[in-house]
Short mmCIF file of C-alpha atoms and ligand atoms in Angstrom, two decimals:
data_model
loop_
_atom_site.label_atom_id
_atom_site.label_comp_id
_atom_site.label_asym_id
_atom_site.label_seq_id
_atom_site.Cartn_x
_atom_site.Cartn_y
_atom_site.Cartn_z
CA UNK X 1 -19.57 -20.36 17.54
CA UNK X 2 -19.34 -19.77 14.17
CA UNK X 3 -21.34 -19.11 10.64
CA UNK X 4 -21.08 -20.08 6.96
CA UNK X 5 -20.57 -17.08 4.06
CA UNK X 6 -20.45 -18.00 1.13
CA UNK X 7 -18.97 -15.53 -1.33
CA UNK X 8 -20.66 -14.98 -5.26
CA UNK X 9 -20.05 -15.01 -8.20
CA UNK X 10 -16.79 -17.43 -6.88
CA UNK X 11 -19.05 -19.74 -4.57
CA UNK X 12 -16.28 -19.84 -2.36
CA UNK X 13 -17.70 -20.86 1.26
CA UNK X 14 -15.69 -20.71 4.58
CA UNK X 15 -16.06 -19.70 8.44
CA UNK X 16 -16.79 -16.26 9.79
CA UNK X 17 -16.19 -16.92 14.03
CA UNK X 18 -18.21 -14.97 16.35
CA UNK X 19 -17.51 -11.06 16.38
CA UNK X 20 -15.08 -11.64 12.77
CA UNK X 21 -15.62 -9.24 10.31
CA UNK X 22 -16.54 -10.65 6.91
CA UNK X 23 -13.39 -9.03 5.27
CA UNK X 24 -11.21 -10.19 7.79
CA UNK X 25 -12.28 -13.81 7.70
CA UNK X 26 -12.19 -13.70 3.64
CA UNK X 27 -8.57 -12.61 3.58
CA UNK X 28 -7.93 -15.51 5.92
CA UNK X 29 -9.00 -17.82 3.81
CA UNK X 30 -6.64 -16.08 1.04
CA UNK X 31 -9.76 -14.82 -0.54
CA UNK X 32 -9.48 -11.09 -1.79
CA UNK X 33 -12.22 -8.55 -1.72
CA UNK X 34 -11.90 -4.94 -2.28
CA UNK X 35 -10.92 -2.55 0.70
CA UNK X 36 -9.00 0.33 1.55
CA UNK X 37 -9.22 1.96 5.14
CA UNK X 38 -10.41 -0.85 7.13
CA UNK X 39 -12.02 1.28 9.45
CA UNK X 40 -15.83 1.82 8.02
CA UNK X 41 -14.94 5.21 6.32
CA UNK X 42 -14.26 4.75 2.62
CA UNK X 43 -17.11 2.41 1.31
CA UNK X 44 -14.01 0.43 -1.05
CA UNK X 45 -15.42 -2.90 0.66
CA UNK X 46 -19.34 -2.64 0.30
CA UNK X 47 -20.79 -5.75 -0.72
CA UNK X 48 -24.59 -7.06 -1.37
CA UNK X 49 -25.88 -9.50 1.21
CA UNK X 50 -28.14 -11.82 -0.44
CA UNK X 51 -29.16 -14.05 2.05
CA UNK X 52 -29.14 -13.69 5.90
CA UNK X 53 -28.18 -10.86 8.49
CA UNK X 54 -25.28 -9.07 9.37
CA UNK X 55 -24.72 -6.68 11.88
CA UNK X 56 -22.98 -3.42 10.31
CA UNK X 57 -20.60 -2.61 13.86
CA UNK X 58 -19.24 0.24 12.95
CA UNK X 59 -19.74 1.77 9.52
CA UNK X 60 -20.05 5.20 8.79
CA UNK X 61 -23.42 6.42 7.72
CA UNK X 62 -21.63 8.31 4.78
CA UNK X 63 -19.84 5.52 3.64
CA UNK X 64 -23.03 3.18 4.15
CA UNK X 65 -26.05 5.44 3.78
CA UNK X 66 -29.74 4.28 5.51
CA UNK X 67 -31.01 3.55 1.76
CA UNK X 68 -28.02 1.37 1.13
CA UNK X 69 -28.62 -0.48 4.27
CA UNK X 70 -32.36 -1.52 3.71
CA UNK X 71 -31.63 -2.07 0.47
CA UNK X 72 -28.85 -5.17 1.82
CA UNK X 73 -25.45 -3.61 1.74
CA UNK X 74 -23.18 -3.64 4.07
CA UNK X 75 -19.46 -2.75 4.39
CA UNK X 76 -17.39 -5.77 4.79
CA UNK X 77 -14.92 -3.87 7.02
CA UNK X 78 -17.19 -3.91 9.64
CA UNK X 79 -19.92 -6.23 9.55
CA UNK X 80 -20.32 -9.24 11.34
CA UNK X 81 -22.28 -12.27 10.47
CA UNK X 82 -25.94 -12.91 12.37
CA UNK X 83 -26.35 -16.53 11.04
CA UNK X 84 -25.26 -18.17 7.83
CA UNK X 85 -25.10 -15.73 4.71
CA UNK X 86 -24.47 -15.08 0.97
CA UNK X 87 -22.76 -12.44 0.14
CA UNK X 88 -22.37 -10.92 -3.89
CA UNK X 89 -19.31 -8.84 -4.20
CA UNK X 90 -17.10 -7.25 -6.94
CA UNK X 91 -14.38 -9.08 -7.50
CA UNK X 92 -11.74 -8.47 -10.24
CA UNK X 93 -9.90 -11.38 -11.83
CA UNK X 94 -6.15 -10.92 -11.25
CA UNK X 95 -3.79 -13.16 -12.77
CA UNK X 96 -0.59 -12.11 -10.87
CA UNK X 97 -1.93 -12.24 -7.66
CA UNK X 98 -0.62 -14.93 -5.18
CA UNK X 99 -3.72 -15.77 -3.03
CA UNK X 100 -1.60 -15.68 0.20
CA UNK X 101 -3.90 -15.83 3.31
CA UNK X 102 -3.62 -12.97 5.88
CA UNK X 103 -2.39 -14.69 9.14
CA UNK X 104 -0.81 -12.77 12.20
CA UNK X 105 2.83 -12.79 13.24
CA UNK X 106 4.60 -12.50 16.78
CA UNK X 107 7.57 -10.50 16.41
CA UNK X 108 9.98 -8.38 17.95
CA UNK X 109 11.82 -4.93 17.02
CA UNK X 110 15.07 -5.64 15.35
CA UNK X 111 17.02 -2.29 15.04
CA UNK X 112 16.18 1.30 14.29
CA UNK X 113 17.09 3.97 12.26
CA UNK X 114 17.09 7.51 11.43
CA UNK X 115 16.45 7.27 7.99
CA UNK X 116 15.68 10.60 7.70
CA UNK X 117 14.88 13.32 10.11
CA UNK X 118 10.91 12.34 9.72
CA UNK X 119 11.24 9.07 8.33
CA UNK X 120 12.30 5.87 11.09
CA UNK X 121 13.39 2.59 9.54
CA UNK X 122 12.11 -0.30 11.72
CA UNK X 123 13.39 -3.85 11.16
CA UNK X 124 11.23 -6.34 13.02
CA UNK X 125 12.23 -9.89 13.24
CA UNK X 126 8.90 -12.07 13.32
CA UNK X 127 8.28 -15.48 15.27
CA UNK X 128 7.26 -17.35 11.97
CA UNK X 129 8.62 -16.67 8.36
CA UNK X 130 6.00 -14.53 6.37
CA UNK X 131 5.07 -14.91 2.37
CA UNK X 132 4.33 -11.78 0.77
CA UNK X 133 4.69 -10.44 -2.80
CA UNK X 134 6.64 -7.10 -3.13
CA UNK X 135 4.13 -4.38 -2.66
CA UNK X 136 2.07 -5.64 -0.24
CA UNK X 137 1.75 -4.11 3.58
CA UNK X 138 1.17 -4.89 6.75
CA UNK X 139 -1.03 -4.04 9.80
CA UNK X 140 0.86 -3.04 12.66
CA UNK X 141 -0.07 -2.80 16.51
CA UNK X 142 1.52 -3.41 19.88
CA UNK X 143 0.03 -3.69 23.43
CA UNK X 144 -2.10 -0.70 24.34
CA UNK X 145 -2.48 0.77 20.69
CA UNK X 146 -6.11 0.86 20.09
CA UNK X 147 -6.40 -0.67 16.51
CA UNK X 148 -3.59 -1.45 14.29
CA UNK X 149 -1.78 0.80 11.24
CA UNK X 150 -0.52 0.11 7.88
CA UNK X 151 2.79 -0.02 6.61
CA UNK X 152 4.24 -1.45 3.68
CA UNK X 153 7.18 -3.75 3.76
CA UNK X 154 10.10 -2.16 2.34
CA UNK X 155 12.34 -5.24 1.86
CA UNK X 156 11.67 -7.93 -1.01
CA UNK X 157 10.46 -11.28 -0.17
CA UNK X 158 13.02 -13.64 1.17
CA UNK X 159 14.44 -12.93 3.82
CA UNK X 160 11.36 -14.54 5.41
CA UNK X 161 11.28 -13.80 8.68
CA UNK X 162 13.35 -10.07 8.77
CA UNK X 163 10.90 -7.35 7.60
CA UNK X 164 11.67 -3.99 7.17
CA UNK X 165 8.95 -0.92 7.16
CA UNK X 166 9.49 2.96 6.86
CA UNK X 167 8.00 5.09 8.95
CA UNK X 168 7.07 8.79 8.70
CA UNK X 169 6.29 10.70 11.69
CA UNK X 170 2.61 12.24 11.24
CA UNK X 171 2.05 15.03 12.75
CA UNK X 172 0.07 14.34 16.24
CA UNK X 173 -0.08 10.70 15.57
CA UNK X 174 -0.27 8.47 17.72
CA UNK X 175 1.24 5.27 16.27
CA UNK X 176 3.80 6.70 14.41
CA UNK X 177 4.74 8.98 17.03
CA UNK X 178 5.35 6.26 19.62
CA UNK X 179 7.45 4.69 17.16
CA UNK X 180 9.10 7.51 16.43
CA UNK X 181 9.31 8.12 20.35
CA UNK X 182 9.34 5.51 22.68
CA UNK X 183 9.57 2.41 20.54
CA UNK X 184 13.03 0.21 21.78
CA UNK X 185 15.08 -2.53 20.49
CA UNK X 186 13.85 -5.85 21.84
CA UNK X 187 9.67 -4.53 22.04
CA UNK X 188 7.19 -7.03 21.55
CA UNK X 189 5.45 -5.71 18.25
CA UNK X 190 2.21 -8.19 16.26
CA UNK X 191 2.10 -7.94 12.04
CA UNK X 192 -0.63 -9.06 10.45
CA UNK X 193 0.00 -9.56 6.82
CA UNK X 194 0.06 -9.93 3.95
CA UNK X 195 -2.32 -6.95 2.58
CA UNK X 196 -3.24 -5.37 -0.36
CA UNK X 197 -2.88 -5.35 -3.98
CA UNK X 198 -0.18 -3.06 -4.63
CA UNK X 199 2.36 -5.48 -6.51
CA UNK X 200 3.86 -5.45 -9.88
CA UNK X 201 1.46 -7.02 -12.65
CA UNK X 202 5.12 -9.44 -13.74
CA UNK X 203 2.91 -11.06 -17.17
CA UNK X 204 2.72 -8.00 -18.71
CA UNK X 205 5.85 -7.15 -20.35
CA UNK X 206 5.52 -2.86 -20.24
CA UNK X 207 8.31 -0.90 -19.28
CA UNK X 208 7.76 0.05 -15.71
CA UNK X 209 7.58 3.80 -13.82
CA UNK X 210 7.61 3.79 -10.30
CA UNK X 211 6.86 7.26 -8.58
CA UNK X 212 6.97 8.05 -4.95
CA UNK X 213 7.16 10.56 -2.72
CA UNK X 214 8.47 10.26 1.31
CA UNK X 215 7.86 7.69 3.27
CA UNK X 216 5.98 6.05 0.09
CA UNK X 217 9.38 4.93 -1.24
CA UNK X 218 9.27 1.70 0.91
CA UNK X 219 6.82 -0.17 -1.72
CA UNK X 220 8.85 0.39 -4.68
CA UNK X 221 12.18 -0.24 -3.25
CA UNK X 222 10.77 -3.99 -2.41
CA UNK X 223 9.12 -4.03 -5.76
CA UNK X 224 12.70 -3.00 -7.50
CA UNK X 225 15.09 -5.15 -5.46
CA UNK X 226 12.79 -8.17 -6.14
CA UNK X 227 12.55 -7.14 -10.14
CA UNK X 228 16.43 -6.70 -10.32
CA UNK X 229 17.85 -8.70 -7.53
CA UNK X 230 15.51 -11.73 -7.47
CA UNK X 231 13.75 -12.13 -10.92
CA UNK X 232 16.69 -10.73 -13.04
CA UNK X 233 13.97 -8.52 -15.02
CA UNK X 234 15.70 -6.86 -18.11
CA UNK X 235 12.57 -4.36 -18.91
CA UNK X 236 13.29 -0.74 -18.38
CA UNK X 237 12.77 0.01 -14.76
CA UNK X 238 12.62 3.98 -13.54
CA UNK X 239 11.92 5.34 -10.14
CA UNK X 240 11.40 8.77 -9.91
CA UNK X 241 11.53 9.89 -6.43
CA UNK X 242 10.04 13.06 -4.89
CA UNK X 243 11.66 14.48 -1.51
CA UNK X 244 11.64 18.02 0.25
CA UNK X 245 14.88 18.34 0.96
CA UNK X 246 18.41 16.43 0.60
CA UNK X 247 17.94 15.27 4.32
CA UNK X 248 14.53 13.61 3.52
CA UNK X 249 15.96 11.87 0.83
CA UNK X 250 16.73 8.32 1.85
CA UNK X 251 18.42 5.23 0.41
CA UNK X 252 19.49 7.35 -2.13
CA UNK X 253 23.11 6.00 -2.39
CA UNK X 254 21.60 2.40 -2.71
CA UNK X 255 19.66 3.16 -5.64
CA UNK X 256 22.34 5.37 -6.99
CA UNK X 257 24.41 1.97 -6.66
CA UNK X 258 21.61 0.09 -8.20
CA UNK X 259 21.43 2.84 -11.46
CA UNK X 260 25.20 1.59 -11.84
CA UNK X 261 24.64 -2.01 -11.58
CA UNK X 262 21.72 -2.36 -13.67
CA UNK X 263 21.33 -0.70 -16.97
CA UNK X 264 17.92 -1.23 -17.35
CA UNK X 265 17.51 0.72 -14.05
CA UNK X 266 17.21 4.79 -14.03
CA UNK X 267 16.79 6.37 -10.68
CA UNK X 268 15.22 10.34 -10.78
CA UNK X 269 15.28 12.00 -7.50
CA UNK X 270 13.26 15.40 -7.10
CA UNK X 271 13.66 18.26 -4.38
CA UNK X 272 10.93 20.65 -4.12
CA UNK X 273 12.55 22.68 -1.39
CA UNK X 274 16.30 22.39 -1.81
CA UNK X 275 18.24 24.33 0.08
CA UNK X 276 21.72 26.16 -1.32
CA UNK X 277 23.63 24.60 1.04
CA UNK X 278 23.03 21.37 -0.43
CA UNK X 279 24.56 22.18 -3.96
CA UNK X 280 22.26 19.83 -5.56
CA UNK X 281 22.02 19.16 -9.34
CA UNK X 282 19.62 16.70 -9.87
CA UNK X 283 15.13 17.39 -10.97
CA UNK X 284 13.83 20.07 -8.84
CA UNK X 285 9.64 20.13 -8.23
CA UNK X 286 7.30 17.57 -7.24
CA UNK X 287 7.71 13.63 -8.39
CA UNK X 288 5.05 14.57 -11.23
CA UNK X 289 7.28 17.34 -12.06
CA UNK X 290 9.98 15.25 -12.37
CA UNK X 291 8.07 12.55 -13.94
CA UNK X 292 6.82 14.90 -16.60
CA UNK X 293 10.62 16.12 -17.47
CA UNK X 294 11.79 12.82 -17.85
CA UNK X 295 9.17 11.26 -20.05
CA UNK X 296 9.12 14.04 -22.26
CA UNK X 297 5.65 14.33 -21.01
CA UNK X 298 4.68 11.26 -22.71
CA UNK X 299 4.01 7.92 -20.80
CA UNK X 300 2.44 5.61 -23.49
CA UNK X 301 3.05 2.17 -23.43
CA UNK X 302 4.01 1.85 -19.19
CA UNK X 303 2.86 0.40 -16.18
CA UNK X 304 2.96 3.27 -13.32
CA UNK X 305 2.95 2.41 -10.05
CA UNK X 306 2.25 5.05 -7.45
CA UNK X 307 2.87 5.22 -3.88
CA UNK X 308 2.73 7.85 -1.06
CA UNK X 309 0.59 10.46 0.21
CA UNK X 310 -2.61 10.82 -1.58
CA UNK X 311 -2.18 14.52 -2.96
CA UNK X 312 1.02 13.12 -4.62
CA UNK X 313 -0.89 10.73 -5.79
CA UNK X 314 -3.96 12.46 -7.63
CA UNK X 315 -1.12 14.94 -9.20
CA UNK X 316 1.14 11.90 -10.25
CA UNK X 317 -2.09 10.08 -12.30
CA UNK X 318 -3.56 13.60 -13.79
CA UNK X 319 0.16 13.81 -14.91
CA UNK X 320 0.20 10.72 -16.37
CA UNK X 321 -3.50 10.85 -18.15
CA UNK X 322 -2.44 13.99 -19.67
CA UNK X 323 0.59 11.68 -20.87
CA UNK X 324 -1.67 9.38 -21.99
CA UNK X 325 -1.47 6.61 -19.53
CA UNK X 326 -5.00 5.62 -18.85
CA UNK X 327 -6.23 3.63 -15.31
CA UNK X 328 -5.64 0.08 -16.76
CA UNK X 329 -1.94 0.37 -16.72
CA UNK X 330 -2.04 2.45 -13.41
CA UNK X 331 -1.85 1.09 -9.45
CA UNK X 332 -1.94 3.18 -6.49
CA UNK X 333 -0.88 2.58 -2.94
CA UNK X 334 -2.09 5.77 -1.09
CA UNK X 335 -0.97 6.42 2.56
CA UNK X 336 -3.89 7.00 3.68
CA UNK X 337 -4.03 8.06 8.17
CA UNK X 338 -7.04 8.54 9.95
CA UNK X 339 -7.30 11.68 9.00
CA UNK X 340 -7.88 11.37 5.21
CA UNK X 341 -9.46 7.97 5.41
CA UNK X 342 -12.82 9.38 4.77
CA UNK X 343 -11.77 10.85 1.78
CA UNK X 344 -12.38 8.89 -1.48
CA UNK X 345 -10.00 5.75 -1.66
CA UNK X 346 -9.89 5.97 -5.45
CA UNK X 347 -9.06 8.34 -7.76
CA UNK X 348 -11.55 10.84 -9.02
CA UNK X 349 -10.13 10.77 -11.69
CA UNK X 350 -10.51 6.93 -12.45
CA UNK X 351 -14.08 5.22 -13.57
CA UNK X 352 -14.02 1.99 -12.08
CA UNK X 353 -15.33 2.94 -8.96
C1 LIG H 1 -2.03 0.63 2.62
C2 LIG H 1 -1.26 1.65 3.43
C3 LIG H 1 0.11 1.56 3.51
C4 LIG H 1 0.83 2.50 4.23
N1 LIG H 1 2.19 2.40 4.29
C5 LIG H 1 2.91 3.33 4.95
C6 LIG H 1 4.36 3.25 4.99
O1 LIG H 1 5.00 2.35 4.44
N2 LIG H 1 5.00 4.24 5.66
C7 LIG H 1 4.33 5.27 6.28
O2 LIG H 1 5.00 6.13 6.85
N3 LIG H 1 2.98 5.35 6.26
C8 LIG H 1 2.26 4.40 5.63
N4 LIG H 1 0.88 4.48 5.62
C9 LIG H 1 0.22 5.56 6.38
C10 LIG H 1 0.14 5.17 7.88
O3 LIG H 1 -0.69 4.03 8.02
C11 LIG H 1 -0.41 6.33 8.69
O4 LIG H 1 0.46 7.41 8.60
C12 LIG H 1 -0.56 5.91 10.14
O5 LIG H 1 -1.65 5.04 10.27
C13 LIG H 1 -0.78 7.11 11.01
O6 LIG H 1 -1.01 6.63 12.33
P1 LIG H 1 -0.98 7.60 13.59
O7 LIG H 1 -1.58 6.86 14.74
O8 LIG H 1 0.40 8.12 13.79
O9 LIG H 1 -1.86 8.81 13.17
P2 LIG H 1 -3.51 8.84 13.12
O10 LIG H 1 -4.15 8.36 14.36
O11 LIG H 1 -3.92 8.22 11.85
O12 LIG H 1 -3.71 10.38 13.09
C14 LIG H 1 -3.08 11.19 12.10
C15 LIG H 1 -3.46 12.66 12.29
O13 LIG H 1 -4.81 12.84 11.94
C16 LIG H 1 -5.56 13.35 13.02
N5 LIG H 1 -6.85 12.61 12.95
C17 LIG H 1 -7.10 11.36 13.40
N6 LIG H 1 -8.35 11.02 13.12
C18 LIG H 1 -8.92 12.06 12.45
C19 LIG H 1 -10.19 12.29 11.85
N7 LIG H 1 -11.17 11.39 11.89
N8 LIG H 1 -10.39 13.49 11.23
C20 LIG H 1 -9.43 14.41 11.16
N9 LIG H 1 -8.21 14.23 11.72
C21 LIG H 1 -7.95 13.09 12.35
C22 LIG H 1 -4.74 13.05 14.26
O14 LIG H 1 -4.99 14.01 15.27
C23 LIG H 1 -3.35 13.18 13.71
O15 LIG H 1 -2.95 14.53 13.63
C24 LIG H 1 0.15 3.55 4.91
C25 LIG H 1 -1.24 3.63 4.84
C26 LIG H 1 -1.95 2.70 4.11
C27 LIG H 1 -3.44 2.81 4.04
#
């Protein structure tokens, strides 16, 4: 049993199946509309039904108040389709998107490493090759884990059916702590991918700054190996990478390498806490810090793209504004958990809300 959407302004028009959630089926069908947490919390993926019912499962009355529900709304998230429906939503044209449909993936656990002592690198080997432009994530589950997490995929596109993902331990976490604990060599793991719009806008020809901070350096390492290793890009290219300590800092010898290699290529690591044993002699402070120092506080004229933990993130873009790099030439990826997923998805700080 299933039911007809159709999607406006586009007029695209596919099938939702019984018990699919509207944003679920639309990314099937390689059809992008906005969304952050998934989960009914953040409100990124409301939408205006104009024709027909839906039923809104299991959306948070903050995120969807009672007023926004008579009034037609409903978060795409987590609503399922009555009967046939139209459905308006906001939909930004984006040029260097690949409209790759979401599809799920078989696959099985690879290797593991200690990246760092809070940060596990997990190499999965899927079933089926997967298509995915440098950036994007994935949603990640295994038998018995109640609904699936994100993670991006740290390895450029290519080496189609190897991914790799970094994984920081949260605190009381569930998934990550069973992969930090208990996961093995040879599990059974599903992927569902690929997700999101966190991928580098390649027509426009601005210098690019990449700034992360811990586990958030997975995004721009596939993002940089694809721009130098695949495409051959000759633009300037910096990453400016914020860690606590020398033992959370991780890959750093590869991109160390790459700053050798690649003279269009400036790696920046920062250490907020280092410790004197370390001897190190590289930025000290926070990625925005560091970001600040480099640029001579002035970031005119760039593309930022900004990945990690979501107070990184809101520091990172007020450092940049004050720069005078304005939302149109910035992207976030924030790592959001269950935890912060409520919060707002979007910057404050930006107006397109
Ligand atoms: C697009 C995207 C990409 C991401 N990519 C990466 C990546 O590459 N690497 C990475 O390390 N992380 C990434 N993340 C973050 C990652 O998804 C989370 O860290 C992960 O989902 C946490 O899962 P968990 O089960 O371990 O913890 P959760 O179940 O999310 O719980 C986290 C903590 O919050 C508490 N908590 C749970 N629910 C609530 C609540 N409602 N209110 C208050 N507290 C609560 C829990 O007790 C626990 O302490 C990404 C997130 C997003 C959205």
């Amino acid at each position: 049993m299933s039911h007809t959407v159709t999607i406006e302004p586009l007029g695209a028009r596919f099938e939702v199946a019984e018990g699919q959630t509207l944003l679920d089926a639309a990314l099937r069908h390689g059809i992008y509309l906005p969304h952050a947490c998934g989960h009914g919390l953040c409100g990124t993926c409301k939408v205006q039904v104009l024709e027909g019912e839906v039923e809104h499962g299991d959306a948070s009355p903050f995120a969807l108040m009672d007023m926004e529900r008579d009034e037609g709304r409903c978060l795409a998230c987590c609503a399922t389709l009555l009967g046939d429906a139209v459905v308006e939503a906001d939909i930004d044209e984006e040029p260097d998107q690949r409209p790759i449909p979401l599809q799920d993936f078989g696959g099985r656990i690879a290797a593991l490493e200690d990246l760092t002592p809070t940060i596990k690198g997990v190499t999965i080997t899927l079933d089926d090759g997967i298509d995915f432009q440098a950036g994007q994530y994935v949603n990640l589950s295994w038998p018995g884990l109640a609904h699936p997490r994100a993670f991006s995929l740290a390895n450029p596109p290519g080496e189609a059916k190897l991914i790799e993902l970094n994984i920081r331990r949260v605190p009381g976490g569930e998934a990550t702590g069973h992969v930090h604990e208990r996961l093995r060599v040879g599990d059974r793991v599903t992927v569902s991918g690929p997700l999101g719009r966190f991928f580098v806008r390649k027509s426009d020809p601005k210098p690019l700054i990449f700034i992360a901070g811990g586990s958030g350096l997975s995004s721009p390492r596939s993002m940089i190996l694809d721009l130098l290793e695949t495409d051959g890009d000759t633009r300037p290219i910096t990453l400016i990478y914020g860690a606590r300590s020398r033992s959370e800092l991780y890959y750093h010898r590869d991109f160390v390498e790459l700053a050798e290699r690649y003279g269009n290529f400036r790696y920046v690591p920062a250490l907020s806490e280092p410790t004197p044993d370390c001897a190190w002699e590289g930025a000290t402070g926070f990625a925005n810090d560091a970001a600040r120092t480099h640029f001579d506080g002035d970031f005119r004229n760039h593309k930022a793209y900004l990945c990690g933990p979501p107070p990184m993130i809101e520091s990172c873009i007020r450092t940049l504004m004050k720069g005078r790099l304005f939302e149109k030439d910035i992207y976030t990826e924030k790592f959001l958990s269950a935890a912060d997923a409520s919060q707002q998805a979007r910057s404050p700080l930006f107006k397109n809300l």
